[in-house]
Short mmCIF file of C-alpha atoms in Angstrom, two decimals:
data_model
loop_
_atom_site.label_atom_id
_atom_site.label_comp_id
_atom_site.label_asym_id
_atom_site.label_seq_id
_atom_site.Cartn_x
_atom_site.Cartn_y
_atom_site.Cartn_z
CA UNK A 1 195.67 26.89 -228.98
CA UNK A 2 198.34 25.76 -226.61
CA UNK A 3 201.03 27.37 -228.89
CA UNK A 4 199.08 30.59 -228.94
CA UNK A 5 198.97 30.75 -225.19
CA UNK A 6 202.63 30.03 -225.05
CA UNK A 7 203.37 32.87 -227.35
CA UNK A 8 201.12 35.34 -225.61
CA UNK A 9 201.88 34.40 -222.01
CA UNK A 10 205.62 33.92 -222.63
CA UNK A 11 206.10 37.08 -224.64
CA UNK A 12 204.06 39.17 -222.26
CA UNK A 13 205.78 37.60 -219.13
CA UNK A 14 209.32 38.25 -220.51
CA UNK A 15 208.58 42.04 -221.40
CA UNK A 16 206.91 42.72 -218.07
CA UNK A 17 209.66 41.19 -216.08
CA UNK A 18 212.27 43.15 -217.95
CA UNK A 19 210.37 46.31 -217.43
CA UNK A 20 209.84 45.58 -213.85
CA UNK A 21 213.61 45.03 -213.28
CA UNK A 22 214.11 48.47 -215.30
CA UNK A 23 211.68 50.26 -212.66
CA UNK A 24 213.78 48.63 -210.11
CA UNK A 25 216.88 50.00 -211.65
CA UNK A 26 215.35 53.48 -211.72
CA UNK A 27 214.33 53.30 -208.09
CA UNK A 28 217.89 52.13 -207.27
CA UNK A 29 219.45 54.95 -209.14
CA UNK A 30 217.22 57.58 -207.64
CA UNK A 31 217.75 56.23 -204.04
CA UNK A 32 221.48 56.08 -204.36
CA UNK A 33 223.50 58.41 -202.17
CA UNK A 34 225.65 60.42 -204.64
CA UNK A 35 228.74 62.26 -203.47
CA UNK A 36 230.09 65.23 -205.15
CA UNK A 37 233.77 65.72 -205.75
CA UNK A 38 233.82 68.38 -202.83
CA UNK A 39 232.44 65.63 -200.45
CA UNK A 40 235.31 63.10 -201.43
CA UNK A 41 238.58 63.05 -199.41
CA UNK A 42 241.62 60.96 -199.34
CA UNK A 43 241.80 58.52 -196.27
CA UNK A 44 244.79 56.75 -194.92
CA UNK A 45 244.99 53.21 -193.41
CA UNK A 46 246.10 53.26 -189.89
CA UNK A 47 245.22 49.57 -188.91
CA UNK A 48 244.55 46.57 -191.13
CA UNK A 49 243.63 43.04 -190.43
CA UNK A 50 243.62 40.36 -193.12
CA UNK A 51 240.77 37.70 -193.23
CA UNK A 52 239.84 34.77 -195.50
CA UNK A 53 236.30 33.69 -196.23
CA UNK A 54 235.17 31.15 -198.72
CA UNK A 55 238.62 31.06 -200.18
CA UNK A 56 238.91 34.73 -200.78
CA UNK A 57 241.00 37.37 -199.15
CA UNK A 58 239.77 40.74 -197.77
CA UNK A 59 240.80 43.04 -195.10
CA UNK A 60 239.16 45.07 -192.33
CA UNK A 61 240.89 48.43 -191.73
CA UNK A 62 240.67 51.52 -189.57
CA UNK A 63 241.16 54.63 -191.66
CA UNK A 64 241.82 58.35 -190.76
CA UNK A 65 240.92 61.36 -192.83
CA UNK A 66 240.11 64.89 -192.65
CA UNK A 67 236.57 65.95 -193.45
CA UNK A 68 235.85 68.90 -196.00
CA UNK A 69 235.00 71.01 -192.98
CA UNK A 70 238.37 70.34 -191.55
CA UNK A 71 237.66 67.87 -188.74
CA UNK A 72 239.90 64.90 -188.06
CA UNK A 73 237.96 61.61 -187.94
CA UNK A 74 238.64 57.93 -187.81
CA UNK A 75 236.32 55.19 -189.33
CA UNK A 76 236.15 51.40 -189.52
CA UNK A 77 235.79 49.74 -193.00
CA UNK A 78 235.30 45.92 -193.51
CA UNK A 79 235.98 43.63 -196.44
CA UNK A 80 238.28 45.95 -198.58
CA UNK A 81 241.19 45.27 -200.67
CA UNK A 82 242.73 41.98 -201.84
CA UNK A 83 245.19 39.82 -200.17
CA UNK A 84 247.13 42.59 -198.50
CA UNK A 85 246.26 46.25 -197.40
CA UNK A 86 249.32 47.92 -196.10
CA UNK A 87 249.22 50.69 -193.60
CA UNK A 88 249.53 54.19 -195.09
CA UNK A 89 247.66 52.93 -198.11
CA UNK A 90 245.26 55.59 -199.45
CA UNK A 91 241.61 55.36 -200.39
CA UNK A 92 239.16 57.88 -201.92
CA UNK A 93 236.07 58.07 -199.46
CA UNK A 94 233.01 59.92 -199.51
CA UNK A 95 231.94 61.79 -196.20
CA UNK A 96 228.28 62.14 -195.33
CA UNK A 97 226.67 64.75 -192.89
CA UNK A 98 227.46 62.61 -190.00
CA UNK A 99 231.29 62.49 -190.89
CA UNK A 100 230.98 58.83 -191.57
CA UNK A 101 233.13 57.41 -194.44
CA UNK A 102 232.50 55.02 -197.30
CA UNK A 103 234.75 53.74 -200.09
CA UNK A 104 233.47 55.43 -203.35
CA UNK A 105 234.02 55.02 -207.17
CA UNK A 106 232.92 57.06 -210.14
CA UNK A 107 229.50 56.27 -211.67
CA UNK A 108 229.77 55.73 -215.40
CA UNK A 109 226.18 56.94 -215.97
CA UNK A 110 226.12 60.05 -213.84
CA UNK A 111 229.78 61.00 -213.48
CA UNK A 112 229.21 61.47 -209.74
CA UNK A 113 230.79 59.25 -207.00
CA UNK A 114 228.74 56.34 -205.40
CA UNK A 115 229.70 53.59 -203.01
CA UNK A 116 232.38 51.19 -204.07
CA UNK A 117 229.84 48.22 -203.49
CA UNK A 118 227.08 49.74 -205.41
CA UNK A 119 226.12 47.24 -208.35
CA UNK A 120 222.89 48.94 -209.54
CA UNK A 121 224.43 49.29 -213.09
CA UNK A 122 224.78 45.56 -213.28
CA UNK A 123 220.90 45.37 -212.88
CA UNK A 124 220.69 47.57 -215.95
CA UNK A 125 222.64 45.10 -218.17
CA UNK A 126 220.57 42.20 -216.85
CA UNK A 127 217.40 44.28 -217.69
CA UNK A 128 218.49 45.02 -221.13
CA UNK A 129 219.26 41.33 -221.84
CA UNK A 130 215.81 40.26 -220.66
CA UNK A 131 214.16 43.10 -222.81
CA UNK A 132 216.20 42.06 -225.85
CA UNK A 133 215.02 38.48 -225.46
CA UNK A 134 211.48 39.70 -225.16
CA UNK A 135 211.85 41.89 -228.44
CA UNK A 136 213.17 38.77 -230.31
CA UNK A 137 210.13 36.74 -228.97
CA UNK A 138 207.72 39.53 -229.91
CA UNK A 139 209.14 39.92 -233.47
CA UNK A 140 208.74 36.18 -234.38
CA UNK A 141 205.50 35.55 -233.06
CA UNK A 142 202.29 35.69 -235.22
CA UNK A 143 200.74 39.18 -235.81
CA UNK A 144 197.44 38.34 -233.91
CA UNK A 145 199.58 37.12 -230.81
CA UNK A 146 201.72 40.20 -231.05
CA UNK A 147 198.63 42.44 -231.00
CA UNK A 148 197.36 40.68 -227.76
CA UNK A 149 200.83 41.09 -226.11
CA UNK A 150 200.86 44.77 -227.17
CA UNK A 151 197.48 45.16 -225.37
CA UNK A 152 198.90 43.56 -222.21
CA UNK A 153 201.75 46.01 -222.40
CA UNK A 154 199.31 48.96 -222.65
CA UNK A 155 197.51 47.65 -219.52
CA UNK A 156 200.96 47.45 -217.89
CA UNK A 157 201.77 50.97 -218.94
CA UNK A 158 198.58 52.25 -217.30
CA UNK A 159 199.47 50.31 -214.23
CA UNK A 160 203.00 51.81 -214.08
CA UNK A 161 201.33 55.34 -214.48
CA UNK A 162 199.27 54.72 -211.37
CA UNK A 163 202.15 53.15 -209.52
CA UNK A 164 204.46 56.40 -210.24
CA UNK A 165 202.33 58.57 -207.90
CA UNK A 166 203.62 56.81 -204.67
CA UNK A 167 207.12 58.07 -205.43
CA UNK A 168 208.84 61.25 -205.01
CA UNK A 169 208.62 64.02 -207.68
CA UNK A 170 211.79 63.10 -209.81
CA UNK A 171 211.39 59.29 -209.47
CA UNK A 172 207.60 59.54 -210.07
CA UNK A 173 208.08 61.62 -213.19
CA UNK A 174 210.75 59.16 -214.70
CA UNK A 175 208.27 56.33 -214.19
CA UNK A 176 205.34 58.05 -215.73
CA UNK A 177 207.57 58.97 -218.71
CA UNK A 178 208.42 55.39 -219.09
CA UNK A 179 204.63 54.42 -218.70
CA UNK A 180 203.75 56.88 -221.49
CA UNK A 181 206.43 55.38 -223.70
CA UNK A 182 205.13 51.92 -223.17
CA UNK A 183 201.69 52.88 -223.99
CA UNK A 184 202.76 54.78 -227.25
CA UNK A 185 205.04 52.16 -228.61
CA UNK A 186 202.59 49.27 -227.74
CA UNK A 187 199.82 51.27 -229.70
CA UNK A 188 202.10 51.73 -232.55
CA UNK A 189 202.92 48.08 -232.56
CA UNK A 190 199.20 47.17 -232.66
CA UNK A 191 198.71 49.50 -235.53
CA UNK A 192 201.73 48.26 -237.57
CA UNK A 193 200.79 44.69 -236.92
CA UNK A 194 197.35 45.26 -237.96
CA UNK A 195 198.44 46.92 -241.33
CA UNK A 196 200.85 43.99 -241.81
CA UNK A 197 197.97 41.53 -241.50
CA UNK A 198 195.89 43.54 -244.06
CA UNK A 199 198.69 43.50 -246.32
CA UNK A 200 199.46 39.88 -246.15
CA UNK A 201 195.87 38.98 -246.85
CA UNK A 202 195.61 41.36 -249.85
CA UNK A 203 198.67 39.98 -251.40
CA UNK A 204 197.62 36.34 -250.86
CA UNK A 205 194.18 36.90 -252.35
CA UNK A 206 195.43 38.70 -255.39
CA UNK A 207 194.46 36.90 -258.59
CA UNK A 208 192.41 34.04 -256.78
CA UNK A 209 188.78 33.18 -256.46
CA UNK A 210 186.83 33.78 -253.51
CA UNK A 211 186.10 30.12 -252.90
CA UNK A 212 189.93 29.17 -252.40
CA UNK A 213 190.87 28.51 -248.87
CA UNK A 214 192.90 31.34 -247.30
CA UNK A 215 195.37 29.03 -245.67
CA UNK A 216 196.20 27.15 -248.87
CA UNK A 217 196.72 30.63 -250.79
CA UNK A 218 198.93 31.81 -247.95
CA UNK A 219 200.97 28.60 -248.33
CA UNK A 220 201.25 28.69 -252.00
CA UNK A 221 202.28 32.22 -251.86
CA UNK A 222 205.14 31.55 -249.47
CA UNK A 223 206.32 28.56 -251.54
CA UNK A 224 206.45 30.95 -254.67
CA UNK A 225 208.81 33.37 -252.68
CA UNK A 226 212.46 32.73 -252.96
CA UNK A 227 214.05 31.36 -249.85
CA UNK A 228 216.44 33.58 -248.09
CA UNK A 229 220.02 32.25 -247.28
CA UNK A 230 220.25 31.00 -243.72
CA UNK A 231 223.10 32.09 -241.45
CA UNK A 232 225.08 29.75 -239.22
CA UNK A 233 223.20 30.64 -236.15
CA UNK A 234 219.80 30.22 -237.62
CA UNK A 235 220.84 26.78 -239.03
CA UNK A 236 222.32 25.66 -235.66
CA UNK A 237 218.93 26.74 -233.93
CA UNK A 238 216.73 24.89 -236.65
CA UNK A 239 218.78 21.76 -236.10
CA UNK A 240 218.42 22.05 -232.31
CA UNK A 241 214.58 22.52 -232.76
CA UNK A 242 214.27 19.44 -235.13
CA UNK A 243 216.27 17.31 -232.71
CA UNK A 244 214.23 18.58 -229.87
CA UNK A 245 210.89 17.88 -231.58
CA UNK A 246 212.23 14.47 -232.68
CA UNK A 247 212.45 13.30 -229.05
CA UNK A 248 208.59 13.30 -228.99
CA UNK A 249 206.97 12.39 -225.69
CA UNK A 250 210.36 11.40 -224.20
CA UNK A 251 211.51 14.84 -223.82
CA UNK A 252 209.18 15.43 -220.99
CA UNK A 253 210.68 12.19 -219.31
CA UNK A 254 214.23 13.64 -219.74
CA UNK A 255 213.30 17.17 -218.33
CA UNK A 256 211.72 15.43 -215.37
CA UNK A 257 214.54 13.33 -214.69
CA UNK A 258 216.90 16.11 -214.87
CA UNK A 259 214.89 18.13 -212.31
CA UNK A 260 214.55 15.20 -210.00
CA UNK A 261 218.44 14.63 -210.23
CA UNK A 262 219.00 18.29 -209.49
CA UNK A 263 216.73 18.02 -206.48
CA UNK A 264 218.62 15.01 -205.22
CA UNK A 265 221.99 16.83 -205.52
CA UNK A 266 220.74 19.81 -203.51
CA UNK A 267 219.15 17.50 -200.81
CA UNK A 268 222.57 15.51 -200.55
CA UNK A 269 224.49 18.80 -200.45
CA UNK A 270 222.25 20.18 -197.83
CA UNK A 271 222.48 17.12 -195.69
CA UNK A 272 226.33 17.03 -195.94
CA UNK A 273 226.62 20.71 -194.99
CA UNK A 274 224.23 20.27 -191.99
CA UNK A 275 225.36 16.86 -190.58
CA UNK A 276 228.29 15.49 -192.41
CA UNK A 277 231.17 17.89 -191.32
CA UNK A 278 231.46 17.01 -187.64
CA UNK A 279 230.40 18.70 -184.51
CA UNK A 280 231.82 22.00 -185.68
CA UNK A 281 231.29 21.89 -189.52
CA UNK A 282 234.75 21.12 -190.12
CA UNK A 283 236.09 23.92 -188.09
CA UNK A 284 238.25 23.87 -184.90
CA UNK A 285 236.33 25.45 -181.99
CA UNK A 286 237.54 28.25 -179.56
CA UNK A 287 235.96 30.79 -177.22
CA UNK A 288 236.18 34.23 -178.46
CA UNK A 289 235.92 37.32 -176.25
CA UNK A 290 234.35 40.53 -177.65
CA UNK A 291 236.99 43.22 -177.22
CA UNK A 292 235.65 46.09 -179.06
CA UNK A 293 232.40 47.08 -180.87
CA UNK A 294 232.27 49.42 -183.97
CA UNK A 295 228.79 51.02 -184.35
CA UNK A 296 227.41 51.95 -187.59
CA UNK A 297 223.96 53.94 -187.36
CA UNK A 298 221.35 53.37 -189.92
CA UNK A 299 219.14 56.31 -191.01
CA UNK A 300 215.91 56.82 -192.80
CA UNK A 301 214.02 59.98 -193.71
CA UNK A 302 212.52 60.05 -190.22
CA UNK A 303 216.00 59.79 -188.63
CA UNK A 304 218.17 57.25 -186.97
CA UNK A 305 216.46 53.87 -187.08
CA UNK A 306 219.04 51.56 -185.28
CA UNK A 307 222.54 50.70 -185.04
CA UNK A 308 224.49 47.60 -186.47
CA UNK A 309 227.81 46.65 -184.98
CA UNK A 310 230.99 45.05 -186.03
CA UNK A 311 233.01 43.34 -183.33
CA UNK A 312 236.65 42.74 -182.62
CA UNK A 313 236.93 39.31 -181.13
CA UNK A 314 239.98 37.68 -179.49
CA UNK A 315 240.44 33.92 -179.37
CA UNK A 316 243.01 31.46 -178.77
CA UNK A 317 244.03 28.39 -181.00
CA UNK A 318 244.82 24.86 -179.84
CA UNK A 319 248.48 25.76 -180.09
CA UNK A 320 248.04 28.76 -177.58
CA UNK A 321 248.28 31.45 -180.13
CA UNK A 322 246.15 34.33 -179.52
CA UNK A 323 244.32 35.78 -182.59
CA UNK A 324 242.12 38.70 -183.43
CA UNK A 325 238.96 38.43 -185.76
CA UNK A 326 237.15 41.41 -187.06
CA UNK A 327 233.66 40.65 -188.13
CA UNK A 328 231.37 42.42 -190.68
CA UNK A 329 228.41 44.37 -189.34
CA UNK A 330 226.45 41.36 -188.39
CA UNK A 331 225.24 42.39 -184.94
CA UNK A 332 222.73 44.86 -183.83
CA UNK A 333 218.95 45.54 -183.86
CA UNK A 334 218.54 43.43 -187.03
CA UNK A 335 220.04 40.28 -185.52
CA UNK A 336 221.57 39.37 -182.20
CA UNK A 337 222.82 41.76 -179.55
CA UNK A 338 226.27 41.46 -178.29
CA UNK A 339 228.14 43.22 -175.46
CA UNK A 340 231.70 43.94 -174.52
CA UNK A 341 233.24 41.01 -172.78
CA UNK A 342 230.65 38.36 -174.18
CA UNK A 343 232.11 35.08 -175.06
CA UNK A 344 231.26 33.57 -178.55
CA UNK A 345 231.90 30.39 -180.25
CA UNK A 346 234.67 30.91 -182.83
CA UNK A 347 235.48 28.36 -185.72
CA UNK A 348 238.83 28.41 -187.41
CA UNK A 349 240.37 26.37 -190.20
CA UNK A 350 243.69 27.47 -191.54
CA UNK A 351 243.35 31.21 -192.12
CA UNK A 352 239.53 31.09 -192.37
CA UNK A 353 237.55 32.27 -189.24
CA UNK A 354 233.77 32.48 -188.71
CA UNK A 355 231.35 32.76 -185.89
CA UNK A 356 229.64 29.52 -184.95
CA UNK A 357 226.13 29.03 -183.85
CA UNK A 358 224.44 25.93 -182.48
CA UNK A 359 221.56 24.55 -184.43
CA UNK A 360 218.99 23.21 -181.90
CA UNK A 361 217.45 20.94 -184.53
CA UNK A 362 220.72 19.12 -185.44
CA UNK A 363 222.54 19.70 -182.10
CA UNK A 364 225.57 20.72 -184.08
CA UNK A 365 227.43 23.97 -184.81
CA UNK A 366 227.41 25.72 -188.08
CA UNK A 367 228.65 29.12 -189.43
CA UNK A 368 226.68 32.13 -188.29
CA UNK A 369 223.64 32.99 -190.71
CA UNK A 370 224.14 29.71 -192.70
CA UNK A 371 221.77 29.31 -195.60
CA UNK A 372 221.75 25.58 -195.94
CA UNK A 373 218.02 25.31 -195.35
CA UNK A 374 217.61 27.04 -198.62
CA UNK A 375 218.96 23.98 -200.41
CA UNK A 376 216.21 21.72 -199.11
CA UNK A 377 213.50 24.42 -199.96
CA UNK A 378 214.81 24.69 -203.55
CA UNK A 379 214.96 21.01 -203.85
CA UNK A 380 211.28 20.68 -202.91
CA UNK A 381 210.23 23.23 -205.82
CA UNK A 382 212.40 21.19 -208.24
CA UNK A 383 210.64 17.91 -207.23
CA UNK A 384 207.25 19.29 -207.97
CA UNK A 385 208.36 20.52 -211.37
CA UNK A 386 210.14 17.29 -212.16
CA UNK A 387 207.07 15.35 -211.18
CA UNK A 388 204.83 17.42 -213.33
CA UNK A 389 207.21 17.06 -216.31
CA UNK A 390 207.78 13.21 -216.01
CA UNK A 391 203.99 12.61 -215.94
CA UNK A 392 203.08 14.82 -218.66
CA UNK A 393 202.00 11.94 -220.95
CA UNK A 394 200.41 9.60 -218.35
CA UNK A 395 196.84 8.81 -218.16
CA UNK A 396 194.56 10.98 -216.03
CA UNK A 397 194.50 8.83 -212.87
CA UNK A 398 198.18 7.96 -212.90
CA UNK A 399 199.06 11.49 -213.51
CA UNK A 400 197.03 12.83 -210.67
CA UNK A 401 198.37 10.16 -208.26
CA UNK A 402 202.01 10.71 -209.11
CA UNK A 403 201.65 14.48 -208.83
CA UNK A 404 199.94 14.02 -205.49
CA UNK A 405 203.09 12.17 -204.35
CA UNK A 406 205.19 14.92 -205.61
CA UNK A 407 203.03 17.43 -203.70
CA UNK A 408 203.56 15.45 -200.53
CA UNK A 409 207.50 15.26 -201.20
CA UNK A 410 207.29 19.25 -201.62
CA UNK A 411 205.54 19.64 -198.33
CA UNK A 412 208.04 17.34 -196.44
CA UNK A 413 211.08 18.85 -197.92
CA UNK A 414 210.03 22.41 -197.44
CA UNK A 415 208.91 21.81 -193.86
CA UNK A 416 212.18 20.08 -193.09
CA UNK A 417 214.07 23.07 -194.56
CA UNK A 418 212.12 25.44 -192.47
CA UNK A 419 212.68 23.43 -189.37
CA UNK A 420 216.53 23.38 -189.98
CA UNK A 421 216.37 27.05 -190.56
CA UNK A 422 214.35 27.64 -187.50
CA UNK A 423 216.58 25.59 -185.15
CA UNK A 424 213.97 22.77 -184.71
CA UNK A 425 210.68 24.89 -184.29
CA UNK A 426 207.81 23.65 -186.16
CA UNK A 427 207.01 25.95 -189.06
CA UNK A 428 203.79 23.91 -190.16
CA UNK A 429 204.08 25.51 -193.62
CA UNK A 430 204.51 22.18 -195.30
CA UNK A 431 201.20 21.01 -194.06
CA UNK A 432 199.27 22.79 -196.79
CA UNK A 433 201.13 20.97 -199.81
CA UNK A 434 200.99 17.70 -197.97
CA UNK A 435 197.12 17.92 -197.66
CA UNK A 436 196.86 18.84 -201.27
CA UNK A 437 198.94 15.78 -202.17
CA UNK A 438 196.85 13.56 -200.12
CA UNK A 439 193.77 14.96 -201.55
CA UNK A 440 195.08 14.37 -205.05
CA UNK A 441 196.19 10.80 -204.35
CA UNK A 442 192.83 9.78 -202.85
CA UNK A 443 190.97 11.30 -205.79
CA UNK A 444 192.90 9.28 -208.09
CA UNK A 445 192.35 6.00 -206.11
CA UNK A 446 188.64 6.72 -205.95
CA UNK A 447 188.70 7.42 -209.66
CA UNK A 448 190.28 3.94 -210.23
CA UNK A 449 187.87 2.21 -207.98
CA UNK A 450 184.80 3.86 -209.73
CA UNK A 451 186.32 2.74 -213.20
CA UNK A 452 186.57 -0.88 -212.08
CA UNK A 453 183.03 -0.90 -210.66
CA UNK A 454 181.62 0.49 -213.89
CA UNK A 455 183.50 -2.22 -215.88
CA UNK A 456 182.04 -4.89 -213.70
CA UNK A 457 178.49 -3.58 -214.27
#
C-alpha cells in the first residue's frame, strides 16, 4: 500500500510541478517585452564606473543614443560588462515608448530582441528536465498506478482549462490548448494502460486452469521469458538500489543525521555572518553623501506605479581618497526613500563596496538587504525533516516525544530568523510550531504514564 501511494503521489506530483513550471514559462514569454529590429539602436558609453560585488566585476555606465524618432537621449545602466567597460564602447539597446533604453539580445525561440537579463528560456530547460523525470517515473510504475496518475492529470487539465480564462486572449488560448492536450494524452494513456493489463492477463492465463493463482502464473510467465541484456546505467542503478535496501532501518538514521548536519552548518554560517565579522561585517566604514539620483519609472497597464532610484554616492576612505560608488536601483517606493545630500553608511573592502545598515537586533552593521536570516529559517525546516527521518523506526511514544522536540526547535529557529530579519521586532510566527511541539511532548509523556499505570494494575 505504501509503495502504491509513493508511486501515485510521486508520479502525479512530478508531472504537475513540471506542467506548472511550463505554464509559468508561457506566462513569462507572453508577458515579455519584445523589441523589433526597428526599435533597437546602437548606444555609446560616455561614462563608466567599475564595481566589484561578491568577487565579480561589473560596471555602471551612462550611455547616449539616438532614438528611432531622431531624438538624442542619455540613460543610466547598471551591472553591465565584465572587468572593464571603455568609453566609446557600443551596445545594442532597445528603446521603449518613453525613450528609455535597455540592453537587448536576440531571443532564440522568437527571433526578436528581449532584455539582456531575461532568462525565461532557462525555465523551459528546467521544466523539460522535470517532465522527463516524470515520464520515466510514469513508464516504470505498474499499470493500475499509471491509470490513477493519468486520472489526476485529467483533473489537472480541467483545472488549467478554467485557469486560462483569467488571462488575455493569446495567453489564455495557449493555456487552453495545453489543457486540452493534457486531457487527450492522459485519456489515451488510460486506454493504452488498460489494454496492456488485459493483454498481460490473457497471456498469463493461456493454457492454465482456472484454479491457479494469477500471481504465480504471472511469475512463471516472466521466468520463462528470456532476460534482456542490461546496460551499464541499468546495472549501476540496480547495484545502488541493492546497497540502499541493504542498509535496512539504518538508512533512516543516516538521512536524519545528514539533514541535522546540514541544519547545523546553516546555523553556524548564519551566526558567523550576523555576529562573527566585527561591527561592520568585515568592512571599513565611511560616511557616503548622495550626489545624484537616477530615476527609473515602473509602469503597469494602468500607467506609472512608482519610481525606483539608483544613487551616485561619494565617500572618503581612511587614507583620505575620495571615491564614487554607483548603486543599483535599490531605493524608491519599494524600499527606502533617499534624497540628495543624504548621508549613508558605506562599507568598503579592497575594491568591494556596499551600503551598510544597522541591525537593531544585533546592534551591528550588515550589507544592505542582507539575506542571512533565511539561513536560520532553512535550517529550521531541515531540523524537522531530520528528526522525522531519524525517528522513523522508534516506538510510538518515543517517536512522538522526539518529533515534538523537533517542532519546538523548528519554532525557535524560525522565530529567531524572523527577528534577525525584522531587526529585533517580534514576529510571533514561531509560537505555533512551539505549541505543536509542546503538545506532542506532553501527549507522549501522558502515554508513557498511562502505560506504566496499566502494567501496575
